[in-house]
Amino acid sequence: MATSSTMDTGSGTGQLLYGLVPADVEVTPQARGLSDPVGPVGMIRHGEVAALVSETPLDVRLGRPEDLLAYRELLDGVAVTGDVPVLPVRFGTVLGSTTAVSELLAVRHDEYKAALAELEGRVEYVVRARYVERALLAGVLAEEPEAADLRDQLRGLPEDAAVELRIRLGEIVAQAVEAHRAADTERLVEALGPYCLADAPLPAHHEQDAARVAFLVERGRRTAFTDAVRDLAETWRDWATMRTIGPTAAWDFVPVTVGR
Amino acid sequence: MTDIVRRSGGSPGGGGGGSDLAEVVGMILDKGVVIDAHLAVSLVGIRLLTVDARVVVASVDTYLRFAEATNRLDLSASRDKGLPDLVSGGKAGLMEKAGDALGEIVGGGGGRDRDRVPRRRRREEED
């Protein structure tokens, strides 16, 4: 099998994989994927699953912001506007030929089909909360007597003095922030639990992130979910600012190990 | 040919700021199905531009930034604000804020032209 899939790679092009979808999906001529020199979006089907692909020259360099956005927008569009379950394929995955894509679909057919069935009628939201700096730091100083002492000691000293004390102060604060983040992530998950099917806490992007969590939400419950986020944002307002991204494809609920 | 590079660091005070492209893009970089090694013979190496998905790792830099932010904090103005206030007032302003945030839909929003996305062929007739 491996040999047959490499037969037609001599042309200098390959098949860029965007994602996997049920086979009963069709691509409209207007579907937008990555831009030139990457070709238009097409589909390769096998049984009940299919891959969204574009032919691409092998010497192209991918990863410009517009490449990533186009990839993301195509798959989010499929999931949200198209109401089709989609398994994104890791960005930058290119197979040598359409035959190789068909073989992949054949070999992994049942796993992909099952994973797609799991995502039917579901979308993702990411909720991020970021601390209000003043509230966070005042809270930490109130909780950590050593930090408050160090702050008093450092008062009036020039910026480059007492570096060790500064580092110690910062360390205490950083650890306290981490503890708050863990607690707040748990609070967020607990508060939105009734409105989602699953949650996936994500790593912090910023030192003052209070929480970043992906939620898998039933399409029919989208309004209930976003209303719940809005109410929660109100109760958290003096402590952290909340922001929601979504609905999108279920990026954080894709079994990355499907087929491995 | 712009590589996507996150600014390293970032001051504790610099939070809030809008939806940087980098954050949105960073969200998808390590996501998605990985095509398995046994088909690797047909996996073709496309050259990916350097993308630095930032993960927050505590370091001396972090500590110094936190120390600086803590030192410049004016406690007199924030004495009663340390912990979340669960019975906050001022609803209107906040709802507005939350509304804005919810409006920031990334990709796949309601305004998308249906024709531009792949969709089901048979389902629509069945429904």
Tab-separated table of C-alpha atoms in Angstrom, chain A residues 1-2 5-6 17 20 22-28 30-32 45 52 56-58 60-65 68-69 71-74 76-78 80-85 87-96 100 104 107-108 112 120 126 128 130 133-135 137-139 141 143 151 154 159 166-167 169-171 173-174 177 187 204-208 212 226 229-230 233-235 237-239 241-248 251-252 254-256 258-260, chain B residues 1-4 6 9-39 41-51 54-58 60-79 81-91 93-95 97-99 101-110 112-124:
chain	number	residue	atom	x	y	z
A	1	MET	CA	0.000	0.000	0.000
A	2	ALA	CA	2.757	2.395	0.862
A	5	SER	CA	0.545	5.910	-2.499
A	6	THR	CA	3.902	7.284	-3.463
A	17	LEU	CA	-5.691	18.259	4.353
A	20	LEU	CA	-12.460	15.259	7.862
A	22	PRO	CA	-19.113	13.024	6.652
A	23	ALA	CA	-19.226	11.955	2.998
A	24	ASP	CA	-22.657	13.489	2.452
A	25	VAL	CA	-21.158	16.964	2.468
A	26	GLU	CA	-20.526	18.871	-0.709
A	27	VAL	CA	-18.168	21.718	-1.418
A	28	THR	CA	-19.608	24.715	-3.174
A	30	GLN	CA	-17.163	29.413	-3.572
A	31	ALA	CA	-15.651	27.550	-0.636
A	32	ARG	CA	-12.470	29.322	0.355
A	45	ARG	CA	-14.574	10.530	-0.269
A	52	LEU	CA	-11.505	18.479	2.622
A	56	THR	CA	-0.647	22.397	-3.141
A	57	PRO	CA	2.849	22.749	-4.530
A	58	LEU	CA	5.337	21.052	-2.265
A	60	VAL	CA	5.279	26.369	-0.671
A	61	ARG	CA	5.872	27.707	2.818
A	62	LEU	CA	2.742	27.783	4.918
A	63	GLY	CA	2.090	29.569	8.155
A	64	ARG	CA	1.403	33.173	7.242
A	65	PRO	CA	-1.418	34.635	9.332
A	68	LEU	CA	-3.909	29.983	9.397
A	69	LEU	CA	-6.975	32.172	9.334
A	71	TYR	CA	-7.735	27.183	7.428
A	72	ARG	CA	-9.535	28.087	10.601
A	73	GLU	CA	-12.340	29.940	8.864
A	74	LEU	CA	-13.034	27.146	6.431
A	76	ASP	CA	-15.326	26.921	11.526
A	77	GLY	CA	-17.639	27.714	8.630
A	78	VAL	CA	-18.235	24.030	8.002
A	80	VAL	CA	-21.101	26.500	12.407
A	81	THR	CA	-22.745	27.766	9.242
A	82	GLY	CA	-22.713	24.435	7.473
A	83	ASP	CA	-23.845	22.588	10.601
A	84	VAL	CA	-21.601	19.706	9.704
A	85	PRO	CA	-19.372	17.892	12.168
A	87	LEU	CA	-12.486	16.875	12.572
A	88	PRO	CA	-9.759	19.410	11.870
A	89	VAL	CA	-6.510	17.874	10.682
A	90	ARG	CA	-3.358	19.348	12.190
A	91	PHE	CA	-2.381	22.453	10.216
A	92	GLY	CA	0.241	21.821	7.568
A	93	THR	CA	-0.548	18.145	6.955
A	94	VAL	CA	0.099	17.273	3.317
A	95	LEU	CA	-0.190	13.844	1.734
A	96	GLY	CA	1.607	12.937	-1.450
A	100	ALA	CA	-2.773	8.515	-0.337
A	104	LEU	CA	-5.936	7.107	4.778
A	107	VAL	CA	-7.681	2.587	6.781
A	108	ARG	CA	-9.198	4.918	9.383
A	112	TYR	CA	-13.160	8.876	11.775
A	120	GLU	CA	-22.760	15.878	15.346
A	126	VAL	CA	-13.705	29.234	24.439
A	128	ARG	CA	-11.279	33.402	28.702
A	130	ARG	CA	-8.365	37.878	32.612
A	133	GLU	CA	-4.765	43.721	37.828
A	134	ARG	CA	-5.526	45.971	40.751
A	135	ALA	CA	-8.004	43.552	42.283
A	137	LEU	CA	-2.621	42.207	43.314
A	138	ALA	CA	-4.513	43.776	46.198
A	139	GLY	CA	-6.050	40.388	46.888
A	141	LEU	CA	-1.154	41.255	49.219
A	143	GLU	CA	-3.583	37.013	51.576
A	151	ARG	CA	6.485	45.466	49.377
A	154	LEU	CA	11.009	47.831	48.803
A	159	GLU	CA	14.496	50.171	40.752
A	166	ARG	CA	12.022	41.893	44.157
A	167	ILE	CA	12.379	38.429	42.720
A	169	LEU	CA	8.122	39.263	45.946
A	170	GLY	CA	7.366	38.442	42.332
A	171	GLU	CA	7.685	34.741	43.004
A	173	VAL	CA	2.774	36.830	43.682
A	174	ALA	CA	3.225	34.491	40.714
A	177	VAL	CA	-1.786	33.958	40.899
A	187	ARG	CA	-15.286	27.939	39.323
A	204	ALA	CA	-2.913	30.236	30.103
A	205	HIS	CA	-1.868	32.608	27.329
A	206	HIS	CA	-1.065	35.477	29.604
A	207	GLU	CA	0.321	35.894	33.094
A	208	GLN	CA	-2.894	37.428	34.242
A	212	ARG	CA	-9.191	29.652	29.668
A	226	THR	CA	-23.956	32.515	26.022
A	229	VAL	CA	-21.552	33.370	30.287
A	230	ARG	CA	-22.983	36.872	30.269
A	233	ALA	CA	-19.220	37.866	33.498
A	234	GLU	CA	-21.361	40.194	35.508
A	235	THR	CA	-20.656	38.494	38.812
A	237	ARG	CA	-16.624	41.874	36.718
A	238	ASP	CA	-14.562	43.389	39.528
A	239	TRP	CA	-12.252	40.425	39.614
A	241	THR	CA	-12.907	40.414	32.521
A	242	MET	CA	-14.510	37.662	30.504
A	243	ARG	CA	-14.405	37.146	26.784
A	244	THR	CA	-15.955	34.462	24.611
A	245	ILE	CA	-14.761	33.154	21.270
A	246	GLY	CA	-17.218	31.075	19.312
A	247	PRO	CA	-19.115	29.267	18.121
A	248	THR	CA	-16.355	27.428	16.252
A	251	TRP	CA	-11.006	22.248	18.018
A	252	ASP	CA	-10.428	21.205	21.575
A	254	VAL	CA	-10.987	16.391	18.587
A	255	PRO	CA	-9.413	13.144	19.596
A	256	VAL	CA	-5.914	13.976	18.387
A	258	VAL	CA	-7.652	9.121	16.304
A	259	GLY	CA	-6.056	6.493	14.167
A	260	ARG	CA	-2.737	6.383	15.950
B	1	MET	CA	6.194	36.674	4.363
B	2	THR	CA	5.384	37.485	7.902
B	3	ASP	CA	6.128	34.918	10.507
B	4	ILE	CA	3.707	34.737	13.347
B	6	ARG	CA	4.126	36.403	19.725
B	9	GLY	CA	6.704	38.560	27.914
B	10	GLY	CA	4.062	41.193	28.032
B	11	SER	CA	3.651	43.317	31.082
B	12	PRO	CA	1.114	42.418	33.715
B	13	GLY	CA	-0.439	45.782	33.084
B	14	GLY	CA	-0.806	45.178	29.400
B	15	GLY	CA	-3.681	42.749	29.702
B	16	GLY	CA	-7.107	43.279	28.352
B	17	GLY	CA	-6.043	44.258	24.865
B	18	GLY	CA	-8.178	43.099	22.009
B	19	SER	CA	-8.225	39.791	20.288
B	20	ASP	CA	-4.731	39.733	18.973
B	21	LEU	CA	-4.565	37.745	15.826
B	22	ALA	CA	-1.812	35.773	17.447
B	23	GLU	CA	-4.045	34.573	20.229
B	24	VAL	CA	-6.704	33.419	17.838
B	25	VAL	CA	-4.214	31.712	15.601
B	26	GLY	CA	-2.304	30.226	18.504
B	27	MET	CA	-5.475	28.487	19.543
B	28	ILE	CA	-5.427	26.177	16.555
B	29	LEU	CA	-1.777	25.386	16.098
B	30	ASP	CA	-1.490	22.262	18.121
B	31	LYS	CA	-5.034	21.111	17.501
B	32	GLY	CA	-6.442	18.619	15.097
B	33	VAL	CA	-6.080	15.031	14.108
B	34	VAL	CA	-2.508	13.906	13.607
B	35	ILE	CA	-2.075	11.621	10.648
B	36	ASP	CA	-0.469	8.474	11.867
B	37	ALA	CA	3.065	7.404	11.336
B	38	HIS	CA	2.221	4.245	9.449
B	39	LEU	CA	1.110	6.383	6.534
B	41	VAL	CA	5.562	7.523	3.707
B	42	SER	CA	2.944	9.623	1.966
B	43	LEU	CA	3.183	12.542	4.386
B	44	VAL	CA	4.977	15.299	2.595
B	45	GLY	CA	7.098	17.832	4.365
B	46	ILE	CA	5.670	21.246	3.743
B	47	ARG	CA	7.844	23.879	5.226
B	48	LEU	CA	5.997	25.612	8.024
B	49	LEU	CA	6.977	29.095	9.023
B	50	THR	CA	8.115	29.467	12.577
B	51	VAL	CA	5.162	29.854	14.795
B	54	ARG	CA	3.160	31.017	23.648
B	55	VAL	CA	2.801	29.147	26.849
B	56	VAL	CA	3.160	31.034	30.058
B	57	VAL	CA	6.109	29.717	32.011
B	58	ALA	CA	6.991	31.430	35.250
B	60	VAL	CA	12.571	35.544	36.786
B	61	ASP	CA	11.222	37.938	34.167
B	62	THR	CA	7.712	37.099	35.241
B	63	TYR	CA	8.631	37.610	38.878
B	64	LEU	CA	10.178	41.002	38.194
B	65	ARG	CA	7.122	42.127	36.269
B	66	PHE	CA	4.815	41.025	39.037
B	67	ALA	CA	7.037	42.716	41.630
B	68	GLU	CA	6.994	45.937	39.670
B	69	ALA	CA	3.240	45.834	39.253
B	70	THR	CA	2.810	45.105	42.949
B	71	ASN	CA	5.113	47.932	43.966
B	72	ARG	CA	3.322	50.521	41.919
B	73	LEU	CA	-0.085	49.422	43.150
B	74	ASP	CA	-1.806	52.208	45.006
B	75	LEU	CA	-3.448	50.358	47.836
B	76	SER	CA	-5.299	53.326	49.213
B	77	ALA	CA	-7.476	53.366	46.149
B	78	SER	CA	-8.207	49.680	46.142
B	79	ARG	CA	-8.458	48.656	49.757
B	81	LYS	CA	-11.556	45.577	46.157
B	82	GLY	CA	-9.477	42.506	46.655
B	83	LEU	CA	-11.959	39.742	46.146
B	84	PRO	CA	-14.761	39.150	43.719
B	85	ASP	CA	-17.823	41.079	44.594
B	86	LEU	CA	-20.692	38.753	44.002
B	87	VAL	CA	-23.407	41.344	44.346
B	88	SER	CA	-22.073	43.990	42.041
B	89	GLY	CA	-24.264	46.734	40.716
B	90	GLY	CA	-23.927	48.834	37.605
B	91	LYS	CA	-25.523	46.243	35.425
B	93	GLY	CA	-22.284	48.982	31.660
B	94	LEU	CA	-21.274	45.445	32.177
B	95	MET	CA	-23.931	43.901	30.024
B	97	LYS	CA	-19.206	44.897	27.830
B	98	ALA	CA	-20.204	41.268	27.895
B	99	GLY	CA	-22.299	41.829	24.819
B	101	ALA	CA	-17.238	40.278	23.921
B	102	LEU	CA	-19.834	37.802	22.790
B	103	GLY	CA	-20.112	39.664	19.557
B	104	GLU	CA	-16.493	39.015	18.777
B	105	ILE	CA	-17.111	35.866	16.937
B	106	VAL	CA	-14.148	34.286	15.324
B	107	GLY	CA	-14.880	32.501	12.116
B	108	GLY	CA	-18.122	30.780	11.321
B	109	GLY	CA	-20.283	33.638	12.418
B	110	GLY	CA	-23.886	34.168	11.557
B	112	ARG	CA	-21.298	34.156	6.697
B	113	ASP	CA	-22.534	33.538	3.227
B	114	ARG	CA	-23.949	30.046	3.269
B	115	ASP	CA	-22.763	29.420	-0.240
B	116	ARG	CA	-19.193	29.712	0.783
B	117	VAL	CA	-19.064	26.760	3.091
B	118	PRO	CA	-19.248	23.099	2.400
B	119	ARG	CA	-22.576	21.724	3.539
B	120	ARG	CA	-24.706	18.685	3.565
B	121	ARG	CA	-26.304	17.632	0.349
B	122	ARG	CA	-28.936	15.171	1.422
B	123	ARG	CA	-29.712	16.279	4.911
B	124	GLU	CA	-31.439	19.438	3.872
